[in-house]
Amino acid sequence: MVASTVKKLLRAGDWLATPLNAARYLETINPLWSDHGRGRVERLIQETPDTVTLVIRANGAWAGGEAGQYVQLGLDIDGVRYWRCYSLASPVQPGSREFSVTVNRLDGGRMSTYINDCLRAGDLVHLKATAGDFVLPAQRDDQKLLFISAGSGVTPVMGMLRQLIAERSGADVVMLHFSPDYAHCIFHDELRASNSEQRRIHLAVTREDARDGDLAGHFSADMLEQVCPDWRSRQAYVCGPSSLMSAVSELFLGAGLSSQLKQEAFVLKRAEVPEGAGGKVGFVVAGKQVDADGKTSLLEVAEGAGLTPEHGCRMGICCGCLATLKEGQVRDLNTGEVFGESGEKVRICVCAAAGDVSLEL
């Protein structure tokens, strides 16, 4: 049943379905007929011992997106729905509405651990709209592009590389990817196979001896000059840990080329927090009050108290976690700034208590 037919049925059947709308009844027949974004896991691909790719087929209620953007993916775990953002590792296939995300297991990561250990083909996931501007330029056939990535930061870059290959684009691509070792190099075989005169892909390992003409060591200006002497004339993309992001950003800034660099951070660098910062956090709607230190985000404090506030990227980008501040002040964990007035909206995923504070949650 196609999406347009489903929408017609929903409009025609709502008046019969009271007190529920028709969509809720259709979901019992086929969950993908929902008027909310849903997807079915078609298959799983084990990329490394701690990384798995989910190939997902979305329903018609999900608006799609571009390779390199991130999608909010929701899973129900032990009766609680959790949301995390994952980069599209492939372009959304026209007609099939199929795409993939690649998830690296994080220490203590509830959702990444569940996905790697428990998710199976046929399982359903919830989907929200994609976002982000870490995407290819609209005109790219004659573009000169430079991709720099490390670890799981290769995921959005791989999505863009796959899109260029699928389009048979004439873009001139140089890619420099860092991995601790070969066993943990995500997409290793595909990267090797993608190497060509037009797409020159260089792999660097940091914890073992390089082989097959690869490089050894961490990012440096000399290494970039070696693999891409004309890097100054290219549109560049970088994604990876903060150490790589900082090194690349400083190089481009020093060359006066910051406008040619797009960045996508998976983990933001946190500011120093004074010892003893924090206080009591009150959740007005839930009627709860808990102690919190000054380094733990208010989102994590809320989840620890058994609350399930809306959120998205957990990095302060999407603003899906905004909550109203009732009393007190908060600290921005990225900048260290202390701020807040009653009635102000704060991003609870990147703010912590700066003394006693209460939120409309």
CSV table of C-alpha atoms in Angstrom, one decimal:
chain,number,residue,atom,x,y,z
A,1,MET,CA,0.0,0.0,0.0
A,2,VAL,CA,1.6,3.3,-1.1
A,3,ALA,CA,1.8,6.3,1.2
A,4,SER,CA,-0.8,8.4,-0.8
A,5,THR,CA,-3.4,5.6,-0.4
A,6,VAL,CA,-2.7,5.4,3.3
A,7,LYS,CA,-3.2,9.2,3.7
A,8,LYS,CA,-6.6,9.0,1.9
A,9,LEU,CA,-7.7,6.1,4.1
A,10,LEU,CA,-6.7,8.1,7.2
A,11,ARG,CA,-8.7,11.2,6.1
A,12,ALA,CA,-11.7,9.1,5.3
A,13,GLY,CA,-11.6,6.9,8.4
A,14,ASP,CA,-10.9,9.4,11.2
A,15,TRP,CA,-14.6,10.0,11.8
A,16,LEU,CA,-15.2,6.2,12.2
A,17,ALA,CA,-12.2,5.7,14.5
A,18,THR,CA,-13.2,7.9,17.5
A,19,PRO,CA,-11.8,8.1,20.1
A,20,LEU,CA,-8.6,7.2,18.3
A,21,ASN,CA,-7.7,8.4,14.8
A,22,ALA,CA,-7.5,6.0,11.9
A,23,ALA,CA,-3.7,5.9,11.9
A,24,ARG,CA,-3.7,4.1,15.2
A,25,TYR,CA,-5.9,1.3,13.8
A,26,LEU,CA,-3.8,1.0,10.6
A,27,GLU,CA,-0.7,0.7,12.7
A,28,THR,CA,-2.0,-2.5,14.2
A,29,ILE,CA,-2.2,-4.0,10.7
A,30,ASN,CA,1.1,-2.7,9.5
A,31,PRO,CA,3.3,-0.5,11.8
A,32,LEU,CA,4.8,1.2,8.7
A,33,TRP,CA,1.3,2.6,7.8
A,34,SER,CA,1.7,5.0,10.7
A,35,ASP,CA,1.4,8.7,10.1
A,36,HIS,CA,4.6,9.1,12.1
A,37,GLY,CA,8.1,8.4,10.8
A,38,ARG,CA,8.9,4.7,11.1
A,39,GLY,CA,11.4,2.3,9.6
A,40,ARG,CA,12.0,-1.4,9.4
A,41,VAL,CA,15.6,-2.8,9.8
A,42,GLU,CA,16.1,-4.7,6.6
A,43,ARG,CA,19.5,-6.1,7.4
A,44,LEU,CA,22.5,-5.6,9.7
A,45,ILE,CA,26.1,-5.5,8.5
A,46,GLN,CA,28.9,-6.1,11.1
A,47,GLU,CA,31.5,-3.5,10.0
A,48,THR,CA,34.0,-4.1,12.9
A,49,PRO,CA,33.8,-5.9,16.3
A,50,ASP,CA,32.1,-2.9,17.8
A,51,THR,CA,30.4,-1.2,14.8
A,52,VAL,CA,27.2,-2.3,13.0
A,53,THR,CA,25.4,-0.8,10.0
A,54,LEU,CA,21.6,-0.8,9.9
A,55,VAL,CA,20.0,-0.8,6.5
A,56,ILE,CA,16.5,0.7,7.1
A,57,ARG,CA,13.5,1.1,4.9
A,58,ALA,CA,11.4,4.1,5.9
A,59,ASN,CA,7.7,4.6,5.6
A,60,GLY,CA,6.0,7.5,3.6
A,61,ALA,CA,5.7,9.7,6.7
A,62,TRP,CA,9.5,10.2,6.9
A,63,ALA,CA,10.6,13.1,4.8
A,64,GLY,CA,14.0,11.7,3.8
A,65,GLY,CA,17.3,13.5,3.7
A,66,GLU,CA,20.7,14.0,2.2
A,67,ALA,CA,23.9,11.9,2.7
A,68,GLY,CA,25.9,13.5,5.5
A,69,GLN,CA,22.9,14.8,7.4
A,70,TYR,CA,21.8,13.1,10.7
A,71,VAL,CA,18.5,11.4,11.4
A,72,GLN,CA,16.9,11.2,14.8
A,73,LEU,CA,16.4,7.5,15.5
A,74,GLY,CA,14.2,6.2,18.3
A,75,LEU,CA,14.1,2.8,20.0
A,76,ASP,CA,11.9,1.5,22.8
A,77,ILE,CA,14.2,-0.1,25.4
A,78,ASP,CA,12.8,-1.6,28.6
A,79,GLY,CA,9.6,0.4,28.1
A,80,VAL,CA,11.3,3.8,27.6
A,81,ARG,CA,11.8,5.4,24.2
A,82,TYR,CA,15.3,6.8,23.6
A,83,TRP,CA,16.3,9.0,20.8
A,84,ARG,CA,19.8,9.5,19.3
A,85,CYS,CA,21.1,11.2,16.2
A,86,TYR,CA,23.0,9.1,13.6
A,87,SER,CA,24.5,10.3,10.3
A,88,LEU,CA,23.1,9.0,7.1
A,89,ALA,CA,25.8,6.6,5.8
A,90,SER,CA,24.2,6.3,2.4
A,91,PRO,CA,22.0,8.4,0.2
A,92,VAL,CA,18.2,7.7,0.5
A,93,GLN,CA,17.4,5.5,-2.4
A,94,PRO,CA,14.6,6.9,-4.7
A,95,GLY,CA,11.5,4.7,-4.7
A,96,SER,CA,12.8,2.2,-2.1
A,97,ARG,CA,13.2,4.8,0.7
A,98,GLU,CA,16.1,2.7,1.9
A,99,PHE,CA,19.1,4.2,3.7
A,100,SER,CA,21.7,3.2,6.3
A,101,VAL,CA,23.2,4.4,9.5
A,102,THR,CA,26.4,3.0,11.1
A,103,VAL,CA,26.5,2.8,14.9
A,104,ASN,CA,29.7,2.5,16.9
A,105,ARG,CA,29.4,1.1,20.4
A,106,LEU,CA,30.2,3.7,23.1
A,107,ASP,CA,31.2,2.8,26.6
A,108,GLY,CA,28.1,3.1,28.7
A,109,GLY,CA,26.0,4.0,25.7
A,110,ARG,CA,22.6,2.6,26.3
A,111,MET,CA,21.3,2.9,22.7
A,112,SER,CA,24.6,2.1,20.9
A,113,THR,CA,25.0,-1.0,23.0
A,114,TYR,CA,21.4,-2.1,22.4
A,115,ILE,CA,21.8,-1.6,18.6
A,116,ASN,CA,25.0,-3.6,18.5
A,117,ASP,CA,23.9,-6.4,20.8
A,118,CYS,CA,20.1,-6.8,20.5
A,119,LEU,CA,18.7,-5.2,17.3
A,120,ARG,CA,17.7,-7.7,14.6
A,121,ALA,CA,16.4,-7.6,11.0
A,122,GLY,CA,12.7,-7.0,11.0
A,123,ASP,CA,12.8,-4.8,14.1
A,124,LEU,CA,11.0,-1.4,13.9
A,125,VAL,CA,12.6,2.0,14.7
A,126,HIS,CA,11.1,5.5,15.0
A,127,LEU,CA,12.3,8.3,12.8
A,128,LYS,CA,12.3,12.0,13.0
A,129,ALA,CA,13.3,14.5,10.3
A,130,THR,CA,16.9,14.8,9.2
A,131,ALA,CA,18.9,17.9,9.8
A,132,GLY,CA,22.4,19.3,9.3
A,133,ASP,CA,24.4,21.1,6.6
A,134,PHE,CA,27.3,18.7,6.4
A,135,VAL,CA,26.4,17.8,2.9
A,136,LEU,CA,27.8,17.9,-0.6
A,137,PRO,CA,27.7,21.2,-2.6
A,138,ALA,CA,24.6,21.4,-4.9
A,139,GLN,CA,26.9,21.8,-8.0
A,140,ARG,CA,29.6,19.1,-7.6
A,141,ASP,CA,30.5,17.6,-11.0
A,142,ASP,CA,33.5,19.9,-11.4
A,143,GLN,CA,34.3,20.3,-7.7
A,144,LYS,CA,37.6,19.5,-6.0
A,145,LEU,CA,36.7,17.9,-2.6
A,146,LEU,CA,38.8,16.9,0.4
A,147,PHE,CA,37.4,14.6,3.1
A,148,ILE,CA,39.3,14.2,6.4
A,149,SER,CA,37.9,11.8,9.0
A,150,ALA,CA,38.8,9.5,11.9
A,151,GLY,CA,37.1,6.6,13.7
A,152,SER,CA,33.3,6.7,13.4
A,153,GLY,CA,33.6,10.2,11.8
A,154,VAL,CA,33.9,8.4,8.5
A,155,THR,CA,30.2,7.6,8.6
A,156,PRO,CA,28.8,10.9,7.0
A,157,VAL,CA,31.8,11.1,4.7
A,158,MET,CA,31.1,7.6,3.5
A,159,GLY,CA,27.5,8.7,2.8
A,160,MET,CA,28.7,11.5,0.6
A,161,LEU,CA,31.3,9.3,-1.1
A,162,ARG,CA,28.7,6.7,-1.9
A,163,GLN,CA,26.4,9.4,-3.3
A,164,LEU,CA,29.2,10.7,-5.6
A,165,ILE,CA,29.8,7.1,-6.8
A,166,ALA,CA,26.0,6.5,-7.4
A,167,GLU,CA,25.7,9.7,-9.4
A,168,ARG,CA,28.8,8.9,-11.4
A,169,SER,CA,29.9,12.4,-10.4
A,170,GLY,CA,33.0,13.9,-12.0
A,171,ALA,CA,34.1,15.5,-8.7
A,172,ASP,CA,37.8,15.2,-7.9
A,173,VAL,CA,38.1,13.7,-4.4
A,174,VAL,CA,40.9,13.2,-2.0
A,175,MET,CA,40.1,11.4,1.3
A,176,LEU,CA,42.4,11.0,4.3
A,177,HIS,CA,41.0,8.7,7.0
A,178,PHE,CA,42.5,7.8,10.3
A,179,SER,CA,41.9,4.5,12.2
A,180,PRO,CA,43.6,3.1,15.3
A,181,ASP,CA,44.2,-0.2,13.5
A,182,TYR,CA,42.9,-2.2,10.6
A,183,ALA,CA,40.6,-4.3,12.7
A,184,HIS,CA,38.6,-1.2,13.8
A,185,CYS,CA,38.7,0.6,10.4
A,186,ILE,CA,35.1,1.1,9.5
A,187,PHE,CA,34.3,0.5,5.8
A,188,HIS,CA,37.9,-0.7,5.2
A,189,ASP,CA,37.2,-3.0,2.2
A,190,GLU,CA,34.8,-0.5,0.6
A,191,LEU,CA,37.3,2.4,1.0
A,192,ARG,CA,40.0,0.2,-0.6
A,193,ALA,CA,37.6,-0.7,-3.5
A,194,SER,CA,36.7,3.0,-4.0
A,195,ASN,CA,40.2,4.1,-4.6
A,196,SER,CA,40.9,5.3,-8.1
A,197,GLU,CA,42.5,8.1,-10.1
A,198,GLN,CA,39.5,10.3,-9.5
A,199,ARG,CA,38.9,9.3,-5.9
A,200,ARG,CA,42.3,9.0,-4.1
A,201,ILE,CA,41.7,7.5,-0.7
A,202,HIS,CA,44.5,7.4,1.8
A,203,LEU,CA,44.3,5.4,5.1
A,204,ALA,CA,46.4,6.2,8.1
A,205,VAL,CA,46.7,4.0,11.2
A,206,THR,CA,47.8,5.3,14.5
A,207,ARG,CA,48.5,2.2,16.7
A,208,GLU,CA,50.1,-0.3,14.4
A,209,ASP,CA,52.4,-0.6,11.4
A,210,ALA,CA,50.9,0.6,8.2
A,211,ARG,CA,50.8,-1.7,5.2
A,212,ASP,CA,49.9,-1.7,1.5
A,213,GLY,CA,51.2,1.9,1.0
A,214,ASP,CA,49.1,3.3,3.9
A,215,LEU,CA,50.4,6.0,6.2
A,216,ALA,CA,51.2,5.8,9.9
A,217,GLY,CA,50.7,8.5,12.5
A,218,HIS,CA,48.3,11.3,13.4
A,219,PHE,CA,47.1,14.3,11.3
A,220,SER,CA,49.7,16.9,10.5
A,221,ALA,CA,50.2,19.7,7.9
A,222,ASP,CA,53.1,17.7,6.4
A,223,MET,CA,50.9,14.6,6.0
A,224,LEU,CA,48.2,16.6,4.3
A,225,GLU,CA,50.8,18.1,2.0
A,226,GLN,CA,52.0,14.6,1.2
A,227,VAL,CA,48.6,13.2,0.2
A,228,CYS,CA,47.0,16.4,-1.1
A,229,PRO,CA,49.4,19.1,-2.2
A,230,ASP,CA,46.6,21.3,-3.6
A,231,TRP,CA,44.4,21.1,-0.4
A,232,ARG,CA,44.2,24.9,-0.4
A,233,SER,CA,42.1,24.9,-3.5
A,234,ARG,CA,39.6,22.3,-2.3
A,235,GLN,CA,36.3,22.4,-0.5
A,236,ALA,CA,37.1,20.4,2.7
A,237,TYR,CA,35.0,18.4,5.1
A,238,VAL,CA,36.3,17.1,8.5
A,239,CYS,CA,34.6,14.8,11.0
A,240,GLY,CA,36.1,13.0,13.9
A,241,PRO,CA,37.3,13.4,17.5
A,242,SER,CA,38.0,16.8,18.9
A,243,SER,CA,41.8,16.5,18.5
A,244,LEU,CA,41.5,16.0,14.7
A,245,MET,CA,38.8,18.7,14.4
A,246,SER,CA,41.0,21.2,16.3
A,247,ALA,CA,44.2,20.4,14.3
A,248,VAL,CA,42.4,20.7,10.9
A,249,SER,CA,40.5,23.8,11.9
A,250,GLU,CA,43.8,25.5,13.1
A,251,LEU,CA,45.5,24.7,9.9
A,252,PHE,CA,42.7,26.2,7.7
A,253,LEU,CA,42.4,29.2,10.0
A,254,GLY,CA,46.1,29.9,9.8
A,255,ALA,CA,45.9,29.6,6.0
A,256,GLY,CA,43.0,32.0,5.9
A,257,LEU,CA,40.8,29.3,4.5
A,258,SER,CA,38.2,28.7,7.2
A,259,SER,CA,35.4,29.4,4.8
A,260,GLN,CA,36.4,26.4,2.7
A,261,LEU,CA,36.1,24.0,5.7
A,262,LYS,CA,32.9,22.2,6.8
A,263,GLN,CA,33.0,20.5,10.2
A,264,GLU,CA,30.8,17.9,11.9
A,265,ALA,CA,31.5,17.0,15.5
A,266,PHE,CA,30.3,13.9,17.2
A,267,VAL,CA,31.5,14.9,20.6
A,268,LEU,CA,31.8,18.5,21.7
A,269,LYS,CA,34.8,19.7,23.7
A,270,ARG,CA,33.6,20.6,27.2
A,271,ALA,CA,34.7,23.7,29.2
A,272,GLU,CA,36.4,23.5,32.6
A,273,VAL,CA,33.9,23.4,35.4
A,274,PRO,CA,34.9,24.6,38.9
A,275,GLU,CA,35.0,22.1,41.7
A,276,GLY,CA,31.9,22.1,43.9
A,277,ALA,CA,29.6,23.5,41.1
A,278,GLY,CA,26.1,22.1,40.9
A,279,GLY,CA,23.2,22.0,43.3
A,280,LYS,CA,19.6,20.7,43.7
A,281,VAL,CA,17.6,20.3,40.5
A,282,GLY,CA,13.9,20.5,40.8
A,283,PHE,CA,11.6,19.1,38.1
A,284,VAL,CA,8.4,21.1,38.7
A,285,VAL,CA,5.9,19.1,36.6
A,286,ALA,CA,7.2,15.7,37.8
A,287,GLY,CA,7.4,16.9,41.4
A,288,LYS,CA,10.9,15.6,41.8
A,289,GLN,CA,14.1,17.1,43.2
A,290,VAL,CA,17.6,15.5,43.0
A,291,ASP,CA,21.2,16.5,43.7
A,292,ALA,CA,23.4,17.2,40.7
A,293,ASP,CA,27.0,18.0,40.1
A,294,GLY,CA,28.1,20.8,37.8
A,295,LYS,CA,29.5,18.6,35.1
A,296,THR,CA,26.4,16.4,34.4
A,297,SER,CA,24.0,17.7,31.8
A,298,LEU,CA,20.5,18.5,33.0
A,299,LEU,CA,19.2,16.0,30.4
A,300,GLU,CA,21.3,13.2,32.0
A,301,VAL,CA,20.1,14.3,35.5
A,302,ALA,CA,16.5,14.1,34.3
A,303,GLU,CA,17.0,10.7,32.8
A,304,GLY,CA,18.7,9.5,36.0
A,305,ALA,CA,15.6,10.7,37.9
A,306,GLY,CA,13.3,8.5,35.7
A,307,LEU,CA,12.1,11.3,33.4
A,308,THR,CA,12.1,11.0,29.6
A,309,PRO,CA,12.3,14.6,28.3
A,310,GLU,CA,12.2,15.3,24.5
A,311,HIS,CA,15.7,15.6,23.0
A,312,GLY,CA,17.6,14.9,19.8
A,313,CYS,CA,21.3,15.3,19.1
A,314,ARG,CA,22.5,15.6,22.7
A,315,MET,CA,25.0,18.1,21.5
A,316,GLY,CA,23.2,21.4,21.6
A,317,ILE,CA,22.7,21.6,17.9
A,318,CYS,CA,19.1,20.6,17.1
A,319,CYS,CA,17.5,22.4,20.1
A,320,GLY,CA,15.1,19.4,20.5
A,321,CYS,CA,15.6,19.4,24.3
A,322,LEU,CA,14.6,23.0,25.1
A,323,ALA,CA,13.1,23.3,28.6
A,324,THR,CA,11.8,26.3,30.5
A,325,LEU,CA,13.9,27.5,33.4
A,326,LYS,CA,11.8,28.4,36.4
A,327,GLU,CA,14.4,29.4,39.0
A,328,GLY,CA,18.2,29.5,39.3
A,329,GLN,CA,21.0,29.6,36.7
A,330,VAL,CA,22.7,27.0,34.4
A,331,ARG,CA,26.2,26.6,33.0
A,332,ASP,CA,26.8,26.0,29.3
A,333,LEU,CA,29.1,23.0,29.3
A,334,ASN,CA,30.6,24.0,26.0
A,335,THR,CA,31.6,27.5,26.8
A,336,GLY,CA,31.5,27.6,30.6
A,337,GLU,CA,29.1,30.6,30.6
A,338,VAL,CA,26.7,30.8,33.5
A,339,PHE,CA,23.3,32.3,32.6
A,340,GLY,CA,19.6,32.1,33.0
A,341,GLU,CA,16.5,34.1,33.8
A,342,SER,CA,13.0,32.8,34.8
A,343,GLY,CA,11.1,31.8,31.7
A,344,GLU,CA,14.2,31.4,29.5
A,345,LYS,CA,14.5,28.3,27.3
A,346,VAL,CA,17.7,26.3,27.9
A,347,ARG,CA,19.2,23.4,26.0
A,348,ILE,CA,19.3,20.8,28.8
A,349,CYS,CA,21.6,18.5,26.8
A,350,VAL,CA,24.5,20.9,27.1
A,351,CYS,CA,23.7,22.8,30.3
A,352,ALA,CA,24.3,21.8,33.9
A,353,ALA,CA,23.2,23.2,37.2
A,354,ALA,CA,25.1,26.2,38.5
A,355,GLY,CA,23.6,26.1,42.0
A,356,ASP,CA,20.0,25.2,42.8
A,357,VAL,CA,17.8,25.3,39.7
A,358,SER,CA,14.2,24.3,38.8
A,359,LEU,CA,12.9,23.4,35.4
A,360,GLU,CA,9.4,23.0,33.9
A,361,LEU,CA,9.8,19.3,33.4
